mmCIF file of C-alpha atoms in Angstrom:
data_model
loop_
_atom_site.group_PDB
_atom_site.id
_atom_site.type_symbol
_atom_site.label_atom_id
_atom_site.label_comp_id
_atom_site.label_asym_id
_atom_site.label_seq_id
_atom_site.Cartn_x
_atom_site.Cartn_y
_atom_site.Cartn_z
ATOM 1 C CA MET A 8 98.227 80.295 128.542
ATOM 2 C CA THR A 9 98.206 83.678 126.809
ATOM 3 C CA ILE A 10 100.239 82.391 123.874
ATOM 4 C CA ILE A 11 97.695 79.659 123.116
ATOM 5 C CA LYS A 12 94.858 82.194 123.162
ATOM 6 C CA SER A 13 96.869 84.364 120.799
ATOM 7 C CA TYR A 14 97.461 81.406 118.504
ATOM 8 C CA ILE A 15 93.770 80.524 118.347
ATOM 9 C CA LYS A 16 93.030 84.151 117.466
ATOM 10 C CA PHE A 17 95.764 84.005 114.824
ATOM 11 C CA LEU A 18 94.236 80.892 113.259
ATOM 12 C CA PHE A 19 90.820 82.524 113.140
ATOM 13 C CA HIS A 20 92.115 85.583 111.276
ATOM 14 C CA SER A 21 94.940 84.072 109.204
ATOM 15 C CA LYS A 22 94.704 83.687 105.444
ATOM 16 C CA ASN A 23 96.613 81.884 102.724
ATOM 17 C CA GLU A 24 97.513 83.231 99.280
ATOM 18 C CA HIS A 25 93.844 83.359 98.234
ATOM 19 C CA GLY A 26 93.184 86.144 100.706
ATOM 20 C CA VAL A 27 96.077 88.308 99.488
ATOM 21 C CA HIS A 28 95.400 91.032 96.904
ATOM 22 C CA SER A 29 98.815 92.700 96.927
ATOM 23 C CA PRO A 30 100.901 91.334 93.991
ATOM 24 C CA PHE A 31 104.115 91.784 95.978
ATOM 25 C CA VAL A 32 102.836 89.868 99.008
ATOM 26 C CA PHE A 33 101.076 87.287 96.819
ATOM 27 C CA ASP A 34 104.376 86.468 95.118
ATOM 28 C CA LEU A 35 106.178 86.333 98.459
ATOM 29 C CA VAL A 36 103.619 83.896 99.839
ATOM 30 C CA THR A 37 103.334 81.651 96.786
ATOM 31 C CA LYS A 38 106.954 81.675 95.614
ATOM 32 C CA CYS A 39 108.672 81.790 99.004
ATOM 33 C CA PHE A 40 106.450 80.864 101.962
ATOM 34 C CA TYR A 41 104.766 77.982 100.125
ATOM 35 C CA ASP A 42 107.781 76.879 98.081
ATOM 36 C CA ASN A 43 107.889 73.096 98.607
ATOM 37 C CA THR A 44 111.263 72.556 96.925
ATOM 38 C CA LYS A 45 113.549 70.252 98.918
ATOM 39 C CA TYR A 46 116.653 72.418 98.792
ATOM 40 C CA PRO A 47 119.951 70.596 99.462
ATOM 41 C CA GLU A 48 120.843 73.330 101.955
ATOM 42 C CA TYR A 49 118.132 71.954 104.244
ATOM 43 C CA GLU A 50 120.436 69.008 104.934
ATOM 44 C CA GLN A 51 123.195 71.405 105.938
ATOM 45 C CA LEU A 52 120.817 73.145 108.317
ATOM 46 C CA LYS A 53 119.844 69.775 109.803
ATOM 47 C CA SER A 54 123.494 68.753 110.103
ATOM 48 C CA TYR A 55 124.391 71.909 111.997
ATOM 49 C CA ARG A 56 121.417 71.467 114.300
ATOM 50 C CA LYS A 57 122.434 67.867 114.980
ATOM 51 C CA SER A 58 125.951 68.988 115.879
ATOM 52 C CA LEU A 59 124.513 71.335 118.496
ATOM 53 C CA LEU A 60 122.061 68.769 119.857
ATOM 54 C CA ALA A 61 124.950 66.330 120.297
ATOM 55 C CA ASN A 62 127.064 68.862 122.205
ATOM 56 C CA LYS A 63 126.778 68.125 125.934
ATOM 57 C CA ASN A 64 129.276 70.798 126.976
ATOM 58 C CA THR A 65 128.067 73.633 129.192
ATOM 59 C CA ILE A 66 128.638 77.372 129.062
ATOM 60 C CA GLU A 67 127.946 80.250 131.432
ATOM 61 C CA VAL A 68 125.326 82.457 129.797
ATOM 62 C CA THR A 69 124.898 86.165 130.366
ATOM 63 C CA ASP A 70 121.350 87.125 129.424
ATOM 64 C CA PHE A 71 120.754 90.794 128.616
ATOM 65 C CA GLY A 72 117.229 90.235 127.312
ATOM 66 C CA ALA A 73 113.854 89.381 128.777
ATOM 67 C CA GLY A 74 115.152 86.136 130.224
ATOM 68 C CA SER A 75 114.321 82.495 129.617
ATOM 69 C CA ARG A 76 111.108 80.654 130.384
ATOM 70 C CA VAL A 77 113.021 77.376 130.441
ATOM 71 C CA PHE A 78 116.400 77.911 132.107
ATOM 72 C CA LYS A 79 116.740 78.888 135.753
ATOM 73 C CA SER A 80 120.528 78.647 135.881
ATOM 74 C CA LYS A 81 123.191 80.596 133.984
ATOM 75 C CA THR A 82 125.066 77.329 133.396
ATOM 76 C CA ARG A 83 123.441 75.761 130.372
ATOM 77 C CA GLU A 84 124.122 72.739 128.196
ATOM 78 C CA ILE A 85 124.670 73.510 124.525
ATOM 79 C CA SER A 86 122.264 70.792 123.441
ATOM 80 C CA LYS A 87 119.522 72.124 125.723
ATOM 81 C CA ILE A 88 119.931 75.662 124.423
ATOM 82 C CA ALA A 89 119.640 74.396 120.841
ATOM 83 C CA GLN A 90 116.614 72.302 121.727
ATOM 84 C CA THR A 91 114.615 74.965 123.543
ATOM 85 C CA ALA A 92 115.870 78.407 122.555
ATOM 86 C CA GLY A 93 116.827 78.107 118.912
ATOM 87 C CA ILE A 94 114.754 78.674 115.792
ATOM 88 C CA THR A 95 112.598 75.657 114.904
ATOM 89 C CA PRO A 96 113.554 73.511 111.880
ATOM 90 C CA LYS A 97 110.547 74.687 109.850
ATOM 91 C CA ASN A 98 111.199 78.331 110.580
ATOM 92 C CA ALA A 99 114.891 77.888 109.764
ATOM 93 C CA GLU A 100 113.872 76.588 106.352
ATOM 94 C CA LEU A 101 111.447 79.486 105.916
ATOM 95 C CA LEU A 102 114.154 81.992 106.868
ATOM 96 C CA PHE A 103 116.452 80.327 104.335
ATOM 97 C CA ARG A 104 113.775 80.723 101.651
ATOM 98 C CA ILE A 105 113.191 84.383 102.539
ATOM 99 C CA ALA A 106 116.906 85.127 102.162
ATOM 100 C CA ARG A 107 117.018 83.119 98.941
ATOM 101 C CA TYR A 108 113.967 84.902 97.517
ATOM 102 C CA LEU A 109 114.834 88.475 98.498
ATOM 103 C CA GLN A 110 118.644 88.138 98.117
ATOM 104 C CA PRO A 111 119.593 90.804 100.681
ATOM 105 C CA LYS A 112 123.197 91.953 100.289
ATOM 106 C CA ASN A 113 123.625 93.290 103.820
ATOM 107 C CA ILE A 114 122.028 91.442 106.737
ATOM 108 C CA LEU A 115 121.991 92.333 110.418
ATOM 109 C CA GLU A 116 120.993 89.703 112.970
ATOM 110 C CA ILE A 117 120.278 90.890 116.501
ATOM 111 C CA GLY A 118 120.850 87.909 118.784
ATOM 112 C CA THR A 119 123.096 85.163 117.410
ATOM 113 C CA SER A 120 122.464 82.594 120.151
ATOM 114 C CA LEU A 121 123.950 79.353 118.757
ATOM 115 C CA GLY A 122 123.681 80.429 115.151
ATOM 116 C CA LEU A 123 120.740 78.343 113.952
ATOM 117 C CA ALA A 124 119.031 81.325 112.324
ATOM 118 C CA THR A 125 122.421 82.671 111.263
ATOM 119 C CA SER A 126 123.136 79.494 109.314
ATOM 120 C CA ALA A 127 119.776 79.771 107.514
ATOM 121 C CA LEU A 128 120.474 83.361 106.484
ATOM 122 C CA SER A 129 123.999 82.479 105.378
ATOM 123 C CA LEU A 130 122.946 79.564 103.188
ATOM 124 C CA GLY A 131 119.913 81.403 101.835
ATOM 125 C CA TYR A 132 122.030 83.958 100.011
ATOM 126 C CA LYS A 133 125.727 83.182 100.006
ATOM 127 C CA GLU A 134 126.597 86.517 98.378
ATOM 128 C CA SER A 135 125.312 88.403 101.406
ATOM 129 C CA LYS A 136 127.388 89.930 104.157
ATOM 130 C CA ILE A 137 125.958 89.046 107.568
ATOM 131 C CA ILE A 138 126.714 90.902 110.779
ATOM 132 C CA THR A 139 125.359 89.020 113.768
ATOM 133 C CA LEU A 140 125.301 90.555 117.246
ATOM 134 C CA GLU A 141 125.451 88.622 120.503
ATOM 135 C CA GLY A 142 125.690 90.069 124.000
ATOM 136 C CA CYS A 143 126.938 86.917 125.711
ATOM 137 C CA LEU A 144 130.613 86.336 124.899
ATOM 138 C CA ASN A 145 130.530 82.593 125.670
ATOM 139 C CA THR A 146 127.510 82.029 123.431
ATOM 140 C CA GLN A 147 129.063 84.076 120.638
ATOM 141 C CA LYS A 148 132.321 82.113 120.834
ATOM 142 C CA GLN A 149 130.449 78.806 120.756
ATOM 143 C CA SER A 150 128.436 79.694 117.659
ATOM 144 C CA GLN A 151 131.484 81.098 115.883
ATOM 145 C CA VAL A 152 133.531 77.959 116.529
ATOM 146 C CA GLN A 153 130.794 75.590 115.380
ATOM 147 C CA LEU A 154 129.776 77.628 112.358
ATOM 148 C CA GLN A 155 132.941 79.136 110.905
ATOM 149 C CA GLU A 156 135.686 76.804 112.073
ATOM 150 C CA GLN A 157 133.857 73.563 111.308
ATOM 151 C CA ASN A 158 132.083 74.425 108.064
ATOM 152 C CA SER A 159 133.460 76.333 105.089
ATOM 153 C CA ASN A 160 129.923 77.203 103.938
ATOM 154 C CA PHE A 161 129.529 79.874 106.613
ATOM 155 C CA GLN A 162 132.276 82.317 105.729
ATOM 156 C CA ASN A 163 130.051 85.323 104.983
ATOM 157 C CA ILE A 164 129.344 85.916 108.682
ATOM 158 C CA GLU A 165 130.915 88.563 110.922
ATOM 159 C CA PHE A 166 130.419 87.827 114.627
ATOM 160 C CA VAL A 167 130.227 90.815 116.955
ATOM 161 C CA ASN A 168 130.120 90.530 120.739
ATOM 162 C CA THR A 169 128.414 93.687 121.957
ATOM 163 C CA LYS A 170 125.506 95.186 123.768
ATOM 164 C CA PHE A 171 123.000 95.900 121.053
ATOM 165 C CA GLU A 172 122.423 99.520 122.020
ATOM 166 C CA ASP A 173 126.191 100.175 121.876
ATOM 167 C CA TYR A 174 126.345 98.837 118.339
ATOM 168 C CA PHE A 175 123.347 100.937 117.274
ATOM 169 C CA GLU A 176 124.972 104.033 118.741
ATOM 170 C CA ASN A 177 127.963 103.486 116.467
ATOM 171 C CA LEU A 178 125.671 103.313 113.419
ATOM 172 C CA LYS A 179 124.463 106.895 113.821
ATOM 173 C CA PRO A 180 125.513 109.232 110.978
ATOM 174 C CA GLU A 181 127.070 111.670 113.420
ATOM 175 C CA THR A 182 129.212 108.839 114.797
ATOM 176 C CA LEU A 183 130.199 107.529 111.376
ATOM 177 C CA ASN A 184 130.756 111.028 109.954
ATOM 178 C CA SER A 185 129.073 109.690 106.833
ATOM 179 C CA LYS A 186 125.850 108.173 105.590
ATOM 180 C CA PRO A 187 124.511 105.386 107.820
ATOM 181 C CA GLN A 188 124.944 101.719 107.034
ATOM 182 C CA ILE A 189 122.019 100.346 105.026
ATOM 183 C CA PHE A 190 120.701 96.869 105.881
ATOM 184 C CA ASP A 191 118.577 94.996 103.386
ATOM 185 C CA LEU A 192 117.360 92.520 106.008
ATOM 186 C CA VAL A 193 117.302 92.771 109.789
ATOM 187 C CA TYR A 194 116.366 89.792 111.940
ATOM 188 C CA PHE A 195 115.422 90.789 115.501
ATOM 189 C CA ASP A 196 115.831 87.982 118.038
ATOM 190 C CA GLY A 197 117.705 89.500 120.921
ATOM 191 C CA ASN A 198 115.430 90.970 123.564
ATOM 192 C CA HIS A 199 111.753 90.061 123.802
ATOM 193 C CA SER A 200 110.599 93.071 125.752
ATOM 194 C CA LYS A 201 108.381 95.889 124.577
ATOM 195 C CA LYS A 202 110.776 98.712 125.443
ATOM 196 C CA ALA A 203 113.845 97.088 123.884
ATOM 197 C CA THR A 204 111.933 96.119 120.744
ATOM 198 C CA LEU A 205 110.669 99.669 120.229
ATOM 199 C CA ASP A 206 114.079 101.149 121.068
ATOM 200 C CA TYR A 207 115.774 98.884 118.517
ATOM 201 C CA PHE A 208 113.127 99.737 115.936
ATOM 202 C CA GLU A 209 113.715 103.467 116.315
ATOM 203 C CA ALA A 210 117.494 103.123 116.479
ATOM 204 C CA LEU A 211 117.696 101.203 113.206
ATOM 205 C CA LEU A 212 115.242 103.274 111.139
ATOM 206 C CA PRO A 213 118.132 105.294 109.628
ATOM 207 C CA THR A 214 119.483 102.039 108.135
ATOM 208 C CA ILE A 215 116.457 101.227 105.952
ATOM 209 C CA SER A 216 116.059 101.491 102.213
ATOM 210 C CA ASN A 217 112.874 101.183 100.206
ATOM 211 C CA ASP A 218 113.538 97.449 99.776
ATOM 212 C CA SER A 219 114.514 96.621 103.363
ATOM 213 C CA VAL A 220 112.718 93.831 105.204
ATOM 214 C CA TRP A 221 112.680 93.465 108.971
ATOM 215 C CA ILE A 222 111.700 90.293 110.794
ATOM 216 C CA PHE A 223 110.769 90.446 114.476
ATOM 217 C CA ASP A 224 110.814 87.098 116.283
ATOM 218 C CA ASP A 225 108.246 86.149 118.934
ATOM 219 C CA ILE A 226 105.793 88.994 118.436
ATOM 220 C CA HIS A 227 103.231 87.021 120.473
ATOM 221 C CA TRP A 228 105.712 86.023 123.200
ATOM 222 C CA SER A 229 103.876 88.227 125.715
ATOM 223 C CA ALA A 230 101.168 90.850 125.868
ATOM 224 C CA ASN A 231 103.878 93.513 125.917
ATOM 225 C CA MET A 232 105.448 92.142 122.732
ATOM 226 C CA GLU A 233 102.024 92.188 121.079
ATOM 227 C CA GLU A 234 101.667 95.833 122.101
ATOM 228 C CA ALA A 235 105.087 96.611 120.616
ATOM 229 C CA TRP A 236 104.084 94.946 117.343
ATOM 230 C CA GLU A 237 100.878 97.006 117.130
ATOM 231 C CA ILE A 238 102.853 100.217 117.637
ATOM 232 C CA ILE A 239 105.385 99.227 114.967
ATOM 233 C CA LYS A 240 102.623 98.433 112.466
ATOM 234 C CA LYS A 241 101.261 101.970 112.781
ATOM 235 C CA HIS A 242 104.589 103.727 112.153
ATOM 236 C CA PRO A 243 104.318 105.991 109.085
ATOM 237 C CA LYS A 244 107.420 104.539 107.426
ATOM 238 C CA VAL A 245 106.033 100.993 107.612
ATOM 239 C CA THR A 246 103.806 100.119 104.668
ATOM 240 C CA VAL A 247 103.349 96.333 104.607
ATOM 241 C CA THR A 248 103.324 93.974 107.581
ATOM 242 C CA ILE A 249 102.853 90.220 107.770
ATOM 243 C CA ASP A 250 102.012 88.393 110.999
ATOM 244 C CA THR A 251 103.032 84.724 110.738
ATOM 245 C CA PHE A 252 102.424 84.262 114.470
ATOM 246 C CA GLN A 253 106.070 83.413 115.111
ATOM 247 C CA TRP A 254 107.304 86.478 113.247
ATOM 248 C CA GLY A 255 106.256 89.976 112.430
ATOM 249 C CA ILE A 256 107.617 90.833 108.991
ATOM 250 C CA LEU A 257 107.569 94.399 107.764
ATOM 251 C CA PHE A 258 108.451 96.323 104.626
ATOM 252 C CA PHE A 259 109.051 100.001 103.890
ATOM 253 C CA ARG A 260 107.994 100.029 100.216
ATOM 254 C CA ALA A 261 106.831 103.591 99.548
ATOM 255 C CA GLU A 262 105.001 102.535 96.369
ATOM 256 C CA GLN A 263 102.620 100.281 98.344
ATOM 257 C CA ASN A 264 99.505 101.193 100.220
ATOM 258 C CA LYS A 265 99.605 100.494 103.927
ATOM 259 C CA GLU A 266 98.321 96.947 104.440
ATOM 260 C CA HIS A 267 98.495 94.370 107.224
ATOM 261 C CA PHE A 268 98.326 90.640 106.587
ATOM 262 C CA ILE A 269 97.949 87.641 108.892
ATOM 263 C CA ILE A 270 99.301 84.606 107.075
ATOM 264 C CA ASN A 271 99.944 81.035 108.137
ATOM 265 C CA PRO A 272 103.290 80.290 106.403
ATOM 266 C CA ASN A 273 103.086 76.507 106.692
ATOM 267 C CA LYS A 274 99.526 75.767 105.488
ATOM 268 C CA THR A 275 99.253 73.509 108.540
ATOM 269 C CA ILE A 276 98.152 74.422 112.027
ATOM 270 C CA SER A 277 98.979 71.574 114.378
ATOM 271 C CA SER A 278 102.751 71.437 113.959
ATOM 272 C CA GLN A 279 103.315 75.113 114.599
ATOM 273 C CA LEU A 280 101.069 75.039 117.662
ATOM 274 C CA LEU A 281 103.012 72.143 119.135
ATOM 275 C CA GLU A 282 106.312 73.884 118.428
ATOM 276 C CA ARG A 283 105.164 77.020 120.246
ATOM 277 C CA ILE A 284 103.662 75.259 123.292
ATOM 278 C CA ARG A 285 107.090 74.022 124.362
ATOM 279 C CA PHE A 286 108.033 77.585 125.220
#
């Protein structure tokens, strides 16, 4: 499998905090990635996941992305979607820590699915405003019901059912007749194809600030996604990138030299490999 070969290559090149010479990235790795605090919010993340895994109802899914490697039918059980297509528990906790550490005020999530990543972002920084986009109306309704109507902790989330490109079109300055919306954090998990990833990247560049962080999910999902990630890394506005295997994280900090890091965020190798093989 290509993904296993990519993971072995990742392990060979990955470093921990001792291989990081950038103070900004060193602090991110040591104070965020490797933060071993057992935050009480982790139990809330687990509780929400359990509620999805216990839901045996089915929905009709409209998939606008690269498709699923698991599902062959559009009729899918909620529990199965949560089990196979959602963010893993460890990565949900890491996403929570990233939001907690960086404290982004305005967050855009591209691809809500059942809201597992959304819940991590919401709990990570409760003062944030989160806009989460989902193309499938049934999936969006399901996540909104289970997140907002059943738990008062997730009230900083705005759910938007839309085609992603339509939403990006409305963000253009000429459409707004004003300055574009600025997002402090963007989490890309909506379409794992090279063209869409690069199109989304270009479309959202007007929304960055010097402190913005973008997280691309599944950068090693396919050879095409790996090609997209390499192109993004070379963009002149991108200064710092971090490959965690699951994610490609990038920053636009003008004061930093252009540097690329490959970092294992969990300090363990077996668990992440097993989590990825299931896809």
